[in-house]
C-alpha cells in the first residue's frame, strides 16, 4: 500500500494506516504524505519507511513505484487527502495500473465520479471507498435481515448523523486547520452534506438495499459567515415507495458522532447507533424486542464473517474501518491469484457516485426551497 | 367533575379518572359515559356513582347539573370522547357556565377551535387540554432550561412519535373498534397527525417556547384502504429561524409509544424520551453529558414542583397526566376562592388551536407535494 | 380505610393514600395521622375528612370506629408510621376485627412478627405488607418466568439496593427529622437492613420462589457516630443450592433508588432495574437477548393482570404500590362477599416474618465476622 | 516480538498479534506457535514469517534468537499459552535477557510468581502482564479521578465479571478444546477465579489504588463433574476499610463478557461497564449524573493519552489490549535508548503476583466455608 495524504496532524491518515494493518494482510510500503517533501519524509521516518519511498507528490509516487518490480512496488494507492485531492490521484493511479482505496466523498462533483467509474470499468482495477460504518458486524446483520425479508417490505427510514464540533466558530479558533471544510474549492458543494451526509446516505442504501429516489432538503448555515451547509433536514423517498427523514448536523451542540438509523418494515424493524455499535435492536409484530450482538446468538453469516473476537468484547471504529480494508485486500489477493470471489464486501466506485448524486440533489433542492429533487 | 365519555372499554376515560383523583383534589360526581343510557348507568355503578347522576347524554348532564345547588353540582366537565365529540360538549359546557377539561385534538377543525377560544374569552371560564406529556417533571425542566437561556438560541429540533399498532390492518382485526381513527367524520382531517402528531407539535412548542412557523409534510397511508395518514415525515421551520424534522408513525412496526425530542441550542442541547421519562439528557460545549432526574440535583423549581416522590422512584404516564389535572384544579380552586395564581401550568384552549393549525397545515402541505405551508 | 401515621411532612403516608385511591376501590374515611391531636386534625382537614374521624391516637381510632355501624366504619387499618409503631396498632386492629395493611419492616423483631402471624391465623383477617416493588408488572413477569421453568433451575442471584442519601451526616443536617432511622429503639436492630435490605430480600424470594437459607453479612457503619448499619455486603445461599450476593447501601454516593436484581438459571437469566422498571431483560442459551415490557408481546397473565395502560406508557412507583393495595382490596371485597379468590397477589404477614428473620440473621452474622447464619 | 503460543485455533494469540501491531511500534519476527513443529510452521506461513524463525518450542526460539545479532533478533517474548505454560517460557526468556509480555494469570501459584519477580528484579528486564481492561480510556479516567480525590475516600466497591459460556457442559460439547480450563494441572487452582476473577481483582485495585486486604469466598462448581470453580461470590475488605462484593461466573447464562465495576467514595462515585466501555458514569453529592467519554470534555490527561480517535468513535477490546502493548513498547524504546520514562502505564509482574495471591486466598477461603482470608 502506498498512501496519499496522512502527513503530520492528519487524523484520517492515521486511521487508514491502523485499519489497513490490523488484520496482517496489508503493509505500508511508501507514501506521498504531504505536499511538502520535507514533511512527507518526516512522516515516513516515523513510520520506519525507507527514505527513497517517501515521495513529494502523488504523481512522483505513482510514476516511481510503477518502475519498481512487481512484488516490490506498492499494490494499491490509499487516498486520505481532503476532498478536492481525491480525484486526481485516483485517476492517475488507475491510469497507471494501480488499484485504489479512496476516502469519501469520492470527488468534488458527479462528473468526476462518473469519469472514475469509466476508468474502473475500462481498467478492471479494484476501487474501494471507505464508507467505514458499513464494516460494523451489526450493520452487516441489519443488511442481511432486510435482504432476507425478515422485516418485510421497508416502509419508513429514519437516519441521522449529528455532530457538534462546529457549533462554535471553529474556523477561527483552530487557526484555519479545518477551514477547508467550509471552502467550496476544497470541500465541494457540500459541507456537512459531504462530510457526514454521504455516510448517512450510504448507510441507508446499504442496509435497506434500496435507492433513495428523491429528496427535499432544507439546509442550514448557522455558523456566522459560512457558505456551505453545517446542518440539514431532509425528506427521503425510496425507490419502493418507502419514506423517511434524514437529519444531519455539525452544529448539534454536544453531540460527538451520533450516526444512527431506524428502518421500519411491514413485519419488523431495526435500530442501530454508531456510538454503541455492538447492539442491533430489533422490534417485531408478535415478539418482544430482540437485541443482537457481534458473535452472539442468531446472526447471519454476513455478520459473523466480520467479527474478530468473541461476543461481549466490543469492536469499534477502527475494526469496522479495517473490515473495509480487509474486504478489499481479500478481493485483491483473489485477483492477484486469478481466483474469483464475492468482491462486494466493501463499498466501491458506484457508491462514490451515489454520494455525489446525493450531495448534488440536496444542494439543488435546498436552493429551490426544498423542492423534491431526484438523485441522478 | 362530570365526565363525558369513558364508558365500557374506553382506555382514555379510565386514564382521565385515575389522573383526576390521584392527588386528592378532584372527585368524580357524575357522568354521561356512553351514548347508551344503559351503558352509562353500568359504568356509573362500577364507579359507585348514584344512579341519578349517570346521564344518557352530555346535554342531559350539563342541563341537569346546572340545576343542582352550587357545592353539589359538578364544577367542571371532562371530555374524553372521540375527536368529533369534543366540540359540542365543550361548547355547551362553556355556554352553561362549566369549566372544561378536554382531550386532544380539541376539535375537528380550526374554525371550531377558534369558536371555543371566543367562548372561553367571553365567559372567563377555565379550559384545560390534556396534552399530558407536558406534565412530566423532566419536560418541565427542559422548558425551564430553554427559557432560562441555558442552551442559548435554539437552532435545531428533532421530534418523533412512533407507534406500531397500525402496522397491520387493525381496522379489520379489532372488529371496527378503532375504526373511527380512520374515519374522517370522526377523526377529522388527520389520522396519525391528530392522534399523535399534535402531541409532538405541542411538546416542541412547549419545550422550545417557539412557534412552528411553517412546515413541509410528506404523509403516508401505508395501510391498505386507509384514507387518513398513518405516517408522516415533516420538515419544520420555527419562528426564530431554527429548523427541524418531525417523524410520526402508527405503522412503525414494534414501536410502542416512542415519543422523543432533541433540542439543539448554541450552548447546549437536550434529549428526552417518553418511554423512559425520568431522565433528561443534556450535552454541552465544554462539559460532559449531564443527566437530570426528577427530584434530583440541579433542577429548576418548575420541575421540582411537579415531582410527587423522592428521586429514583419513577413516575409515569398517569402521574404526568395527573399533573395537568392538578394544575387545572389548583387554578380552579384559586378562581373559586377569588385568588389569583399563575394559571399557566397546563395546556389551554390556545394550545388546542395550535394543534388544529398544525393538522391543517400538514394536510394541506401533503396535498401539495410537501410544499411549505404556514400554521395559521 | 383508616390510616395510622401520614401526618404533616410524611412522605410515605402520602404515597399510601395515592396508592390506595388510584384504582377507585378504596376510600380514606378516617385517620390517626399524628401523635398530636392537633396535627392529626390538620392533616384530616387537608384531606376533606370530617373532624370527628380524625383521631388523636390509633387506639382511639380503632375503638371508636369499632362502634360505628358496618358499612360506615373503616374496613381496614393502613399503618404508615416508623418501624417501632407498626406492631402495636397492627395487633390492636387485628384484635378488634380490622384487616391490616402495614408498611415494612413489619415489626421490630422476630418475636413480634410471630405474634402477628398467630393473630392473623386466629382471626382469619387479611394482612398486607407493602413490599411495593413486587407490584411492578415486570417483577410479576419475572416471577412467572421462573415459576414456569423458563430459566431452568436457579443457580445464581445478584441483588442490590443502593441509595446515597446518608452519604453525609444527614442526621445533623435535617434537624433530626430522619434520625429515627439510626435509633435502634425506633428502627429496630437494622438500619439500611430494615429500610431497604428487606426489600432486596423480599424481591429475591418473590422472583425466585426460593427461600434464602443462610447468609454471611459484612455490614458497614460509615457515617460518623452511627450505631446501625448504613451499608451491607452479604453472601446468600438459597434453599436449592443457588448462591448469590446482596449489596445494600445508604452511603452509595449519588445513587437514588438503585434496586436491581439478576437471576441466573440453567437455561436463561433475567435482569430488572427499579429505576427503569418497565423493562425486563432476559438472556438465553440459544437466542439473542429479549426485552419484555408491560402490556408488550409475550407476557404471562400475571404480568398483564397488573398493567393499567397500553404498552409504551410507563407506570411507576405509585402504580406498583397501588397494585399491592388493589390486590388487597380485591381480596377484601371477595371476603366481604363470601367469595373465594386467589388471595396471594400481595405480600402478607409471612413475608413480614421473613424480613425480620433476614434482619436478625444479618445482624447476628455481622457480629460474628460474617459467619454463616440461618434465617429462622 | 517473538510469540509463544497462538497457533491454529488460538483466539488469544490472534488478539495479541493484532494488539501488538496496531500502533505501528511492534513487529512480529518469530514464534513458537505450537508444540507441534508442523503447526508452528503453518501458523508462521500464514503470518508471512520466514520458515527459519518458526520454532518448534519456546526453548528453541529463545536460544536461537539469542544467537542472532542485536537489531535482528526479537526484542521480547510474548507468551499467549494456557496458564501452565506461562512460567517456564517467562523464566527462560528472562534468564536469557529477553523482556516479556505475558498473559494472565501469570503463573500457576504464588511461589512461581515470586520467582518471576526475583528474576525481573535481578535482570532489570521489563515484564508486562496483559490485564487488557486497564487499557480503556475510561478506566484510566476512573483511576485518575480516584487518585485525584474527586470521589473522596473510597467506601464501597462492587465488581463483577459474568460470562455464560460454561452454563452447559462445554467440556463435552467442544471436543475437549477448552477442557484445560477445568484441569488443575493446566489451569492452576482456580477456574473462573484465574480466567476472569483476576481481571476483576486487578481492575478493582487499578481503579481504586487500594489493595484488597482480605476476602471471604463462596465458590460454586455448578457444571457436573467440575473440580474447579465456575462461579464465585466474594466479600472484599480493602486496605483502607472500604468493603465490597465481587461476583464472578462462567455459568451466568446468556452473559457475554459482563465485566463491570462501581466505586463509591465520600463525595462521588463511578460506574464502568466493559461491554459499553466508552462511557464512564459518575454520580455526585450535589450535581446531576455526569457521563465522560473518550476524548470528550473534562478528562484527565491519563485518559486522553490512550484515546486514538476523536470522541464519539468507539474504541474497543483490541484497542485497550493494544494500549498495554503500546505502553510496554514505549517503555522498551526508552530503555533501549537509555532514556527514563514513566514506565507504569501497563500492568507488571507485581500485578501478576497479586492475581495469584487473590486466587490462592479465594480457594483457601472457600475451602474453609468462606472464612476471611488475607491476600499474601
Short mmCIF file of N, CA and C in Angstrom, two decimals, chain C residues 86 113 145 182-183 187 206 209 216 238 245 247 251 261 276 278 281 301 308 330 361 370:
data_model
loop_
_atom_site.label_atom_id
_atom_site.label_comp_id
_atom_site.label_asym_id
_atom_site.label_seq_id
_atom_site.Cartn_x
_atom_site.Cartn_y
_atom_site.Cartn_z
N UNK C 86 -45.35 -0.03 64.32
CA UNK C 86 -46.13 -0.93 63.46
C UNK C 86 -46.88 -1.98 64.29
N UNK C 113 -43.15 -10.41 65.13
CA UNK C 113 -43.64 -10.87 63.83
C UNK C 113 -44.43 -12.17 64.00
N UNK C 145 -41.92 -16.26 35.00
CA UNK C 145 -40.96 -16.96 34.14
C UNK C 145 -40.17 -18.00 34.94
N UNK C 182 -31.65 5.87 62.62
CA UNK C 182 -30.41 5.42 63.26
C UNK C 182 -30.62 5.22 64.77
N UNK C 183 -31.85 5.19 65.20
CA UNK C 183 -32.17 4.99 66.61
C UNK C 183 -32.75 3.58 66.78
N UNK C 187 -36.02 2.13 65.03
CA UNK C 187 -35.78 1.50 63.74
C UNK C 187 -35.66 -0.01 63.89
N UNK C 206 -39.39 -13.39 46.21
CA UNK C 206 -40.60 -13.28 45.40
C UNK C 206 -40.35 -13.76 43.97
N UNK C 209 -38.92 -17.54 43.95
CA UNK C 209 -39.74 -18.56 44.60
C UNK C 209 -38.94 -19.44 45.54
N UNK C 216 -24.11 -14.62 54.95
CA UNK C 216 -22.90 -14.14 55.63
C UNK C 216 -22.82 -12.64 55.36
N UNK C 238 -29.23 -20.06 48.80
CA UNK C 238 -30.66 -20.32 48.67
C UNK C 238 -30.97 -21.77 49.02
N UNK C 245 -25.08 -12.82 45.83
CA UNK C 245 -24.62 -11.68 46.61
C UNK C 245 -25.76 -10.67 46.76
N UNK C 247 -25.98 -6.55 47.86
CA UNK C 247 -25.25 -5.35 48.23
C UNK C 247 -26.27 -4.27 48.52
N UNK C 251 -25.11 4.79 51.78
CA UNK C 251 -23.99 5.74 51.64
C UNK C 251 -23.34 5.60 50.26
N UNK C 261 -31.98 -6.52 40.35
CA UNK C 261 -31.77 -7.95 40.59
C UNK C 261 -31.43 -8.65 39.29
N UNK C 276 -35.76 1.91 36.13
CA UNK C 276 -36.34 1.84 34.78
C UNK C 276 -37.21 0.58 34.75
N UNK C 278 -39.90 -0.62 33.60
CA UNK C 278 -40.76 -1.14 32.55
C UNK C 278 -40.00 -1.94 31.50
N UNK C 281 -35.12 -7.53 31.15
CA UNK C 281 -34.09 -8.00 30.24
C UNK C 281 -33.88 -9.49 30.49
N UNK C 301 -49.86 -14.10 32.01
CA UNK C 301 -51.07 -13.45 32.52
C UNK C 301 -50.80 -12.66 33.80
N UNK C 308 -51.92 -1.24 33.82
CA UNK C 308 -53.13 -0.44 33.73
C UNK C 308 -53.31 0.23 32.36
N UNK C 330 -59.15 -6.25 46.39
CA UNK C 330 -59.91 -7.27 45.68
C UNK C 330 -60.14 -8.49 46.56
N UNK C 361 -30.75 -12.32 61.13
CA UNK C 361 -29.62 -13.16 60.70
C UNK C 361 -28.45 -12.30 60.28
N UNK C 370 -19.10 -12.06 59.92
CA UNK C 370 -19.70 -12.59 58.69
C UNK C 370 -19.81 -14.10 58.68
#
